[in-house]
mmCIF file of C-alpha atoms and ligand atoms in Angstrom:
data_model
loop_
_atom_site.group_PDB
_atom_site.id
_atom_site.type_symbol
_atom_site.label_atom_id
_atom_site.label_comp_id
_atom_site.label_asym_id
_atom_site.label_seq_id
_atom_site.Cartn_x
_atom_site.Cartn_y
_atom_site.Cartn_z
ATOM 1 C CA ALA B 1 118.368 115.410 105.787
ATOM 2 C CA ALA B 2 117.298 117.387 102.778
ATOM 3 C CA LYS B 3 114.946 119.556 104.763
ATOM 4 C CA GLY B 4 112.590 121.274 102.391
ATOM 5 C CA GLY B 5 110.754 124.121 104.055
ATOM 6 C CA GLY B 6 112.257 124.432 107.504
ATOM 7 C CA ARG B 7 112.378 122.256 110.567
ATOM 8 C CA GLY B 8 110.506 119.036 110.637
ATOM 9 C CA GLN B 9 110.109 118.761 106.894
ATOM 10 C CA TYR B 10 111.727 115.576 105.783
ATOM 11 C CA ARG B 11 112.139 114.495 102.230
ATOM 12 C CA PHE B 12 115.020 112.148 102.762
ATOM 13 C CA TYR B 13 113.225 108.839 102.540
ATOM 14 C CA SER B 14 112.529 109.043 98.854
ATOM 15 C CA ASN B 15 114.801 106.612 97.092
ATOM 16 C CA ASP B 16 116.670 109.163 95.025
ATOM 17 C CA LEU B 17 117.673 111.131 98.087
ATOM 18 C CA LYS B 18 118.623 108.352 100.444
ATOM 19 C CA ASP B 19 121.423 107.281 98.142
ATOM 20 C CA SER B 20 123.586 110.327 98.735
ATOM 21 C CA ALA B 21 126.196 109.994 101.446
ATOM 22 C CA GLN B 22 125.054 113.157 103.153
ATOM 23 C CA ASP B 23 121.452 112.040 103.345
ATOM 24 C CA ARG B 24 122.504 108.696 104.724
ATOM 25 C CA ARG B 25 124.469 110.497 107.419
ATOM 26 C CA GLU B 26 121.469 112.593 108.302
ATOM 27 C CA ILE B 27 119.156 109.593 108.503
ATOM 28 C CA GLU B 28 121.766 108.051 110.783
ATOM 29 C CA GLU B 29 121.598 111.103 113.074
ATOM 30 C CA GLU B 30 117.802 110.956 113.107
ATOM 31 C CA LEU B 31 117.957 107.265 113.917
ATOM 32 C CA ARG B 32 120.328 107.855 116.810
ATOM 33 C CA ASP B 33 117.825 110.366 118.226
ATOM 34 C CA ALA B 34 114.944 107.962 117.584
ATOM 35 C CA LEU B 35 116.662 105.285 119.663
ATOM 36 C CA ALA B 36 117.286 107.756 122.494
ATOM 37 C CA ARG B 37 113.747 109.160 122.361
ATOM 38 C CA GLY B 38 112.029 105.769 122.263
ATOM 39 C CA ASP B 39 110.657 106.093 118.737
ATOM 40 C CA LEU B 40 111.759 102.578 117.808
ATOM 41 C CA GLU B 41 109.291 99.766 118.450
ATOM 42 C CA MET B 42 109.289 96.005 118.149
ATOM 43 C CA HIS B 43 106.321 94.442 116.393
ATOM 44 C CA TYR B 44 105.659 90.721 116.155
ATOM 45 C CA GLN B 45 104.599 88.432 113.311
ATOM 46 C CA PRO B 46 103.328 84.925 114.106
ATOM 47 C CA CYS B 47 105.145 81.829 112.918
ATOM 48 C CA VAL B 48 102.572 79.039 112.818
ATOM 49 C CA ASP B 49 102.502 75.265 112.362
ATOM 50 C CA ALA B 50 101.861 74.583 108.673
ATOM 51 C CA LYS B 51 99.270 71.894 109.417
ATOM 52 C CA THR B 52 97.474 73.040 112.578
ATOM 53 C CA TYR B 53 97.958 76.836 112.287
ATOM 54 C CA LYS B 54 98.918 76.892 115.951
ATOM 55 C CA VAL B 55 101.379 79.649 116.787
ATOM 56 C CA ARG B 56 104.867 78.411 117.679
ATOM 57 C CA GLY B 57 106.600 81.737 117.946
ATOM 58 C CA PHE B 58 106.754 85.328 116.818
ATOM 59 C CA GLU B 59 109.422 87.094 114.789
ATOM 60 C CA ALA B 60 110.373 90.482 116.215
ATOM 61 C CA LEU B 61 110.429 93.102 113.456
ATOM 62 C CA MET B 62 111.603 96.622 114.164
ATOM 63 C CA ARG B 63 109.533 99.684 113.316
ATOM 64 C CA TRP B 64 110.548 103.338 113.412
ATOM 65 C CA ASN B 65 107.571 105.371 114.528
ATOM 66 C CA HIS B 66 108.681 108.673 113.042
ATOM 67 C CA PRO B 67 106.905 111.788 114.394
ATOM 68 C CA GLU B 68 106.238 113.102 110.882
ATOM 69 C CA ARG B 69 106.516 110.122 108.587
ATOM 70 C CA GLY B 70 104.633 107.485 110.557
ATOM 71 C CA TYR B 71 105.973 103.943 110.541
ATOM 72 C CA ILE B 72 109.132 103.450 108.517
ATOM 73 C CA SER B 73 110.178 99.996 107.317
ATOM 74 C CA PRO B 74 113.420 98.486 108.598
ATOM 75 C CA ALA B 75 114.295 97.762 104.968
ATOM 76 C CA THR B 76 114.941 101.525 104.733
ATOM 77 C CA PHE B 77 116.845 102.198 107.931
ATOM 78 C CA ILE B 78 118.543 98.938 108.970
ATOM 79 C CA PRO B 79 121.036 99.091 106.060
ATOM 80 C CA ILE B 80 121.998 102.615 107.140
ATOM 81 C CA ALA B 81 122.400 101.515 110.748
ATOM 82 C CA GLU B 82 124.534 98.635 109.482
ATOM 83 C CA ASP B 83 126.846 100.967 107.583
ATOM 84 C CA SER B 84 127.594 102.781 110.809
ATOM 85 C CA ASN B 85 128.223 101.216 114.170
ATOM 86 C CA LEU B 86 124.728 102.234 115.225
ATOM 87 C CA ILE B 87 123.369 98.742 114.512
ATOM 88 C CA VAL B 88 125.135 97.477 117.628
ATOM 89 C CA ALA B 89 123.264 99.862 119.971
ATOM 90 C CA ILE B 90 119.985 99.414 118.107
ATOM 91 C CA GLY B 91 120.418 95.649 118.068
ATOM 92 C CA GLU B 92 121.068 95.606 121.797
ATOM 93 C CA TRP B 93 117.903 97.571 122.431
ATOM 94 C CA ALA B 94 115.937 95.226 120.120
ATOM 95 C CA MET B 95 117.212 92.123 121.915
ATOM 96 C CA LYS B 96 116.253 93.537 125.328
ATOM 97 C CA GLN B 97 112.803 94.650 124.186
ATOM 98 C CA ALA B 98 111.972 91.397 122.387
ATOM 99 C CA CYS B 99 113.018 89.266 125.379
ATOM 100 C CA ARG B 100 111.068 91.469 127.778
ATOM 101 C CA ASP B 101 107.934 91.217 125.622
ATOM 102 C CA ALA B 102 108.308 87.463 125.048
ATOM 103 C CA ALA B 103 108.601 86.853 128.791
ATOM 104 C CA GLU B 104 104.931 87.922 129.021
ATOM 105 C CA TRP B 105 103.789 85.255 126.512
ATOM 106 C CA PRO B 106 102.853 81.665 127.327
ATOM 107 C CA ASP B 107 106.051 79.689 127.738
ATOM 108 C CA THR B 108 105.309 77.415 124.771
ATOM 109 C CA ILE B 109 105.792 80.395 122.459
ATOM 110 C CA GLY B 110 109.224 81.571 121.359
ATOM 111 C CA VAL B 111 110.616 84.780 119.929
ATOM 112 C CA ALA B 112 112.952 85.222 116.948
ATOM 113 C CA VAL B 113 115.230 88.261 116.762
ATOM 114 C CA ASN B 114 117.086 89.328 113.606
ATOM 115 C CA VAL B 115 120.817 89.829 114.047
ATOM 116 C CA SER B 116 122.885 91.704 111.446
ATOM 117 C CA ALA B 117 126.227 90.413 110.252
ATOM 118 C CA GLN B 118 127.849 93.469 111.866
ATOM 119 C CA GLN B 119 126.467 92.452 115.254
ATOM 120 C CA PHE B 120 127.595 88.930 114.614
ATOM 121 C CA SER B 121 131.168 90.001 114.093
ATOM 122 C CA SER B 122 131.175 92.112 117.257
ATOM 123 C CA ASP B 123 132.498 90.466 120.432
ATOM 124 C CA GLU B 124 129.638 92.048 122.353
ATOM 125 C CA LEU B 125 126.894 89.800 120.980
ATOM 126 C CA PRO B 126 127.067 86.929 123.522
ATOM 127 C CA ARG B 127 126.993 89.404 126.396
ATOM 128 C CA THR B 128 124.130 91.332 124.800
ATOM 129 C CA VAL B 129 122.144 88.099 124.509
ATOM 130 C CA SER B 130 122.932 86.922 128.060
ATOM 131 C CA ASN B 131 122.059 90.316 129.504
ATOM 132 C CA ALA B 132 118.725 90.436 127.676
ATOM 133 C CA LEU B 133 117.884 86.927 128.904
ATOM 134 C CA ALA B 134 118.902 87.701 132.479
ATOM 135 C CA ALA B 135 117.015 91.015 132.591
ATOM 136 C CA SER B 136 113.798 89.457 131.265
ATOM 137 C CA GLY B 137 114.015 86.036 132.880
ATOM 138 C CA LEU B 138 113.288 84.475 129.472
ATOM 139 C CA ASP B 139 114.320 80.829 129.043
ATOM 140 C CA PRO B 140 117.199 80.815 126.497
ATOM 141 C CA ALA B 141 115.473 77.935 124.648
ATOM 142 C CA ARG B 142 112.658 80.353 123.758
ATOM 143 C CA LEU B 143 115.003 82.772 121.995
ATOM 144 C CA GLU B 144 115.980 82.233 118.371
ATOM 145 C CA LEU B 145 118.515 84.391 116.550
ATOM 146 C CA GLU B 146 118.027 84.867 112.811
ATOM 147 C CA VAL B 147 121.098 85.476 110.697
ATOM 148 C CA THR B 148 121.500 85.548 106.933
ATOM 149 C CA GLU B 149 124.148 83.916 104.811
ATOM 150 C CA SER B 150 126.045 87.205 104.868
ATOM 151 C CA VAL B 151 127.547 86.256 108.259
ATOM 152 C CA PHE B 152 129.738 83.776 106.388
ATOM 153 C CA MET B 153 131.422 86.606 104.547
ATOM 154 C CA GLY B 154 133.354 87.327 107.722
ATOM 155 C CA ASP B 155 136.331 85.593 109.311
ATOM 156 C CA THR B 156 135.433 81.890 109.345
ATOM 157 C CA TYR B 157 137.168 81.160 112.626
ATOM 158 C CA ALA B 158 135.450 84.048 114.427
ATOM 159 C CA VAL B 159 132.068 83.098 112.973
ATOM 160 C CA GLU B 160 132.353 79.485 114.149
ATOM 161 C CA LYS B 161 133.491 80.622 117.574
ATOM 162 C CA MET B 162 130.459 82.917 117.799
ATOM 163 C CA PHE B 163 128.104 80.062 116.874
ATOM 164 C CA GLY B 164 129.658 77.991 119.652
ATOM 165 C CA GLU B 165 129.292 80.733 122.261
ATOM 166 C CA LEU B 166 125.663 81.345 121.356
ATOM 167 C CA LYS B 167 124.803 77.636 121.460
ATOM 168 C CA LYS B 168 126.449 77.481 124.890
ATOM 169 C CA ILE B 169 124.052 80.171 126.109
ATOM 170 C CA GLY B 170 121.260 77.873 124.917
ATOM 171 C CA VAL B 171 119.575 79.963 122.222
ATOM 172 C CA ARG B 172 118.402 78.619 118.865
ATOM 173 C CA LEU B 173 119.846 79.683 115.530
ATOM 174 C CA ALA B 174 117.955 80.182 112.283
ATOM 175 C CA LEU B 175 119.305 80.823 108.794
ATOM 176 C CA ASP B 176 117.124 83.590 107.325
ATOM 177 C CA ASP B 177 116.332 84.344 103.665
ATOM 178 C CA PHE B 178 117.876 81.045 102.649
ATOM 179 C CA GLY B 179 118.761 80.757 99.000
ATOM 180 C CA THR B 180 119.214 84.433 98.225
ATOM 181 C CA GLY B 181 122.760 84.990 99.449
ATOM 182 C CA TYR B 182 126.046 83.528 98.415
ATOM 183 C CA SER B 183 124.696 80.063 99.022
ATOM 184 C CA SER B 184 127.226 77.421 99.716
ATOM 185 C CA LEU B 185 125.925 74.252 101.268
ATOM 186 C CA GLY B 186 129.300 73.696 102.896
ATOM 187 C CA TYR B 187 128.653 76.089 105.746
ATOM 188 C CA LEU B 188 125.509 74.252 106.778
ATOM 189 C CA LYS B 189 127.882 71.579 108.076
ATOM 190 C CA LYS B 190 129.852 74.059 110.138
ATOM 191 C CA ALA B 191 126.981 75.989 111.620
ATOM 192 C CA PRO B 192 124.648 74.542 114.259
ATOM 193 C CA PHE B 193 121.411 75.881 112.759
ATOM 194 C CA ASP B 194 118.117 74.704 114.214
ATOM 195 C CA LYS B 195 116.017 76.119 111.396
ATOM 196 C CA ILE B 196 116.153 77.231 107.769
ATOM 197 C CA LYS B 197 113.818 79.985 106.653
ATOM 198 C CA ILE B 198 112.955 79.587 102.983
ATOM 199 C CA ASP B 199 113.107 83.018 101.401
ATOM 200 C CA GLN B 200 109.845 84.576 100.300
ATOM 201 C CA SER B 201 111.036 84.888 96.705
ATOM 202 C CA PHE B 202 110.666 81.085 96.400
ATOM 203 C CA VAL B 203 107.323 81.025 98.194
ATOM 204 C CA ARG B 204 105.679 83.824 96.239
ATOM 205 C CA GLY B 205 104.223 82.311 93.090
ATOM 206 C CA CYS B 206 105.292 78.771 94.005
ATOM 207 C CA THR B 207 101.971 77.492 92.720
ATOM 208 C CA GLU B 208 102.647 78.718 89.194
ATOM 209 C CA ASP B 209 104.071 76.272 86.676
ATOM 210 C CA SER B 210 106.196 78.939 85.041
ATOM 211 C CA ASN B 211 108.974 78.760 87.647
ATOM 212 C CA SER B 212 110.863 76.113 89.586
ATOM 213 C CA ASN B 213 109.977 77.493 93.027
ATOM 214 C CA ALA B 214 108.148 74.367 94.178
ATOM 215 C CA ALA B 215 111.138 72.209 93.204
ATOM 216 C CA ILE B 216 113.492 74.519 95.118
ATOM 217 C CA ILE B 217 111.269 74.410 98.217
ATOM 218 C CA THR B 218 111.217 70.602 98.034
ATOM 219 C CA ALA B 219 115.008 70.518 97.827
ATOM 220 C CA ILE B 220 115.445 72.876 100.798
ATOM 221 C CA VAL B 221 112.944 70.873 102.890
ATOM 222 C CA SER B 222 114.707 67.576 102.234
ATOM 223 C CA LEU B 223 118.097 69.126 102.943
ATOM 224 C CA ALA B 224 116.755 70.448 106.253
ATOM 225 C CA GLN B 225 115.167 67.128 107.173
ATOM 226 C CA ALA B 226 118.359 65.221 106.400
ATOM 227 C CA THR B 227 120.345 67.485 108.718
ATOM 228 C CA GLY B 228 117.715 67.716 111.459
ATOM 229 C CA MET B 229 116.588 71.290 110.934
ATOM 230 C CA ASP B 230 113.104 72.809 110.957
ATOM 231 C CA THR B 231 111.877 74.796 107.960
ATOM 232 C CA THR B 232 109.781 77.934 107.818
ATOM 233 C CA ALA B 233 108.247 79.136 104.574
ATOM 234 C CA GLU B 234 108.332 82.949 104.663
ATOM 235 C CA GLY B 235 105.975 85.349 102.930
ATOM 236 C CA VAL B 236 102.915 83.118 102.480
ATOM 237 C CA GLU B 237 100.099 85.346 101.256
ATOM 238 C CA ALA B 238 97.570 83.104 99.553
ATOM 239 C CA MET B 239 95.642 79.961 100.471
ATOM 240 C CA ASP B 240 96.997 77.985 97.506
ATOM 241 C CA GLU B 241 100.561 78.865 98.576
ATOM 242 C CA LEU B 242 99.824 77.819 102.152
ATOM 243 C CA LYS B 243 98.479 74.438 101.057
ATOM 244 C CA LEU B 244 101.343 73.814 98.684
ATOM 245 C CA VAL B 245 104.194 74.674 101.084
ATOM 246 C CA ALA B 246 102.560 72.485 103.751
ATOM 247 C CA ASN B 247 102.314 69.608 101.262
ATOM 248 C CA LEU B 248 105.930 70.125 100.219
ATOM 249 C CA GLY B 249 106.849 69.545 103.861
ATOM 250 C CA ALA B 250 107.545 73.001 105.290
ATOM 251 C CA LYS B 251 106.956 72.646 109.008
ATOM 252 C CA LEU B 252 106.161 76.246 109.804
ATOM 253 C CA VAL B 253 104.736 79.161 107.869
ATOM 254 C CA GLN B 254 104.839 82.890 108.230
ATOM 255 C CA GLY B 255 103.108 85.483 106.111
ATOM 256 C CA PHE B 256 100.426 88.063 105.608
ATOM 257 C CA ILE B 257 97.881 85.238 105.135
ATOM 258 C CA PHE B 258 97.934 84.910 108.939
ATOM 259 C CA SER B 259 99.068 88.302 110.133
ATOM 260 C CA ARG B 260 101.420 91.168 109.564
ATOM 261 C CA ALA B 261 103.679 92.166 112.442
ATOM 262 C CA VAL B 262 101.584 93.722 115.218
ATOM 263 C CA PRO B 263 102.439 95.632 118.415
ATOM 264 C CA GLN B 264 102.811 93.759 121.707
ATOM 265 C CA ALA B 265 99.459 95.074 123.009
ATOM 266 C CA THR B 266 97.545 93.618 120.034
ATOM 267 C CA LEU B 267 99.284 90.292 120.428
ATOM 268 C CA MET B 268 98.615 90.141 124.175
ATOM 269 C CA GLU B 269 94.899 90.658 123.544
ATOM 270 C CA LYS B 270 94.807 87.634 121.277
ATOM 271 C CA LEU B 271 96.881 85.464 123.597
ATOM 272 C CA GLN B 272 94.874 86.448 126.647
ATOM 273 C CA ASP B 273 91.797 85.018 124.946
ATOM 274 C CA GLY B 274 93.625 81.697 125.076
ATOM 275 C CA ASN B 275 93.553 81.667 121.289
ATOM 276 C CA PHE B 276 96.874 80.361 120.006
ATOM 277 C CA THR B 277 95.575 79.377 116.590
ATOM 278 C CA TYR B 278 95.559 81.665 113.559
ATOM 279 C CA GLU B 279 93.020 81.561 110.755
ATOM 280 C CA PRO B 280 94.210 82.049 107.195
ATOM 281 C CA VAL B 281 92.438 85.010 105.625
ATOM 282 C CA GLY B 282 91.308 85.032 102.010
ATOM 283 C CA PRO B 283 93.968 85.463 99.326
ATOM 284 C CA SER B 284 92.550 88.704 97.972
ATOM 285 C CA LYS B 285 92.592 90.452 101.307
ATOM 286 C CA HIS B 286 96.299 90.653 101.961
ATOM 287 C CA ARG B 287 98.057 89.867 98.727
ATOM 288 C CA SER B 288 100.550 92.631 98.178
ATOM 289 C CA GLU B 289 101.750 93.918 94.852
ATOM 290 C CA ARG B 290 104.005 91.399 93.212
ATOM 291 C CA ARG B 291 107.546 92.590 93.315
HETATM 292 P P1 C2E Q 1 113.268 89.397 107.403
HETATM 293 O O1 C2E Q 1 113.940 89.072 108.677
HETATM 294 O O2 C2E Q 1 113.425 88.430 106.290
HETATM 295 O O3 C2E Q 1 111.735 89.629 107.778
HETATM 296 C C1 C2E Q 1 110.646 89.292 106.963
HETATM 297 C C2 C2E Q 1 110.095 90.499 106.250
HETATM 298 O O4 C2E Q 1 109.058 90.079 105.356
HETATM 299 C C3 C2E Q 1 109.433 91.514 107.177
HETATM 300 O O5 C2E Q 1 109.612 92.798 106.595
HETATM 301 C C4 C2E Q 1 107.962 91.097 107.106
HETATM 302 O O6 C2E Q 1 107.069 92.138 107.456
HETATM 303 C C5 C2E Q 1 107.853 90.729 105.664
HETATM 304 N N1 C2E Q 1 106.764 89.798 105.406
HETATM 305 C C6 C2E Q 1 106.293 88.818 106.225
HETATM 306 N N2 C2E Q 1 105.282 88.146 105.637
HETATM 307 C C7 C2E Q 1 105.108 88.689 104.403
HETATM 308 C C8 C2E Q 1 104.201 88.426 103.313
HETATM 309 O O7 C2E Q 1 103.362 87.531 103.358
HETATM 310 N N3 C2E Q 1 104.341 89.219 102.210
HETATM 311 C C9 C2E Q 1 105.275 90.210 102.119
HETATM 312 N N4 C2E Q 1 105.302 90.944 101.000
HETATM 313 N N5 C2E Q 1 106.142 90.484 103.132
HETATM 314 C C10 C2E Q 1 106.056 89.728 104.248
HETATM 315 P P2 C2E Q 1 110.107 94.042 107.464
HETATM 316 O O8 C2E Q 1 109.457 94.021 108.814
HETATM 317 O O9 C2E Q 1 109.947 95.261 106.611
HETATM 318 O O10 C2E Q 1 111.641 93.748 107.699
HETATM 319 C C11 C2E Q 1 112.550 93.751 106.616
HETATM 320 C C12 C2E Q 1 113.905 93.248 107.029
HETATM 321 O O11 C2E Q 1 114.528 94.157 107.965
HETATM 322 C C13 C2E Q 1 113.877 91.912 107.771
HETATM 323 O O12 C2E Q 1 113.757 90.834 106.857
HETATM 324 C C14 C2E Q 1 115.212 91.946 108.491
HETATM 325 O O13 C2E Q 1 116.242 91.559 107.620
HETATM 326 C C15 C2E Q 1 115.357 93.428 108.813
HETATM 327 N N6 C2E Q 1 114.965 93.652 110.222
HETATM 328 C C16 C2E Q 1 113.749 93.828 110.770
HETATM 329 N N7 C2E Q 1 113.815 94.010 112.101
HETATM 330 C C17 C2E Q 1 115.128 93.917 112.432
HETATM 331 C C18 C2E Q 1 115.874 94.002 113.670
HETATM 332 O O14 C2E Q 1 115.320 94.141 114.773
HETATM 333 N N8 C2E Q 1 117.232 93.882 113.584
HETATM 334 C C19 C2E Q 1 117.870 93.665 112.387
HETATM 335 N N9 C2E Q 1 119.215 93.558 112.384
HETATM 336 N N10 C2E Q 1 117.214 93.576 111.217
HETATM 337 C C20 C2E Q 1 115.864 93.696 111.237
HETATM 338 MG MG1 MG Q 2 114.046 87.460 109.804
HETATM 339 MG MG1 MG Q 3 113.542 86.524 105.967
HETATM 340 MG MG1 MG Q 4 115.214 89.690 104.794
#
């Protein structure tokens, strides 16, 4: 990393620096150490029923607890891990940790783990998943794997074979960030998805007349219903958005209006109170800067 004044001074996460190949390599080295040292953590964001606000599951979201920088977003480091083979080791750790944590939750509550396209095209994935399930004792039906449309960029035969192997293990499959990739409806026929996650770019501002977001959400919901899939609206921040996506038929919702991703200990405190229902918080409280 571009170390400014000696050891432990990191400047490499500024956007201008992280673009250079050398800086990317150095972040990769740091990340390898972080995995070995236990500086990576899994945090969990609730996915709740759009009508009752009862929690159905949690999405596992990785955090890098950097000794100097504090928490670093996966949006910064996952792409770097994906460019190297490191995503396979990190992904294996994430799968193990998420299953172990989820095994402590009530058994009506599932866990969703993000899987990169690079993991998806590695033969190791089914074994990684089976091992994580066996080590934790988690029921495979409680584990959902989230992949994006980018998995379809790979070898079609291998991708379909992977879907088959994962379904045989008994896990659920979700198509993440739907509508942002190289969307082709054709692959929805080939892939045994249980759920479509409507990308936050359609949810954010869906209540404004100036865009066609609400129409797009309606179309995705009816497509999902026709093919027997659940839908989650991602990135719900405001009460008016929550009401609208529920009325448009989204079955589940996820977003800052209910909670950001929190550590396992925080989540266990809530669940131990027997409280499986989330309350939407006011729109002003959590609304992030529009991007
Ligand atoms: P994703 O899977 O689409 O996850 C949703 C992202 O949206 C998360 O960002 C979450 O914190 C954020 N989010 C949720 N609700 C709201 C909201 O109401 N408003 C806004 N503005 N954002 C919201 P996060 O945690 O930074 O993760 C970013 C991406 O990094 C994820 O997108 C996923 O693609 C990737 N990622 C995270 N953890 C893992 C992991 O364990 N493995 C892999 N391969 N990728 C991961
Ligand atoms: Mg996801
Ligand atoms: Mg997403
Ligand atoms: Mg995403």
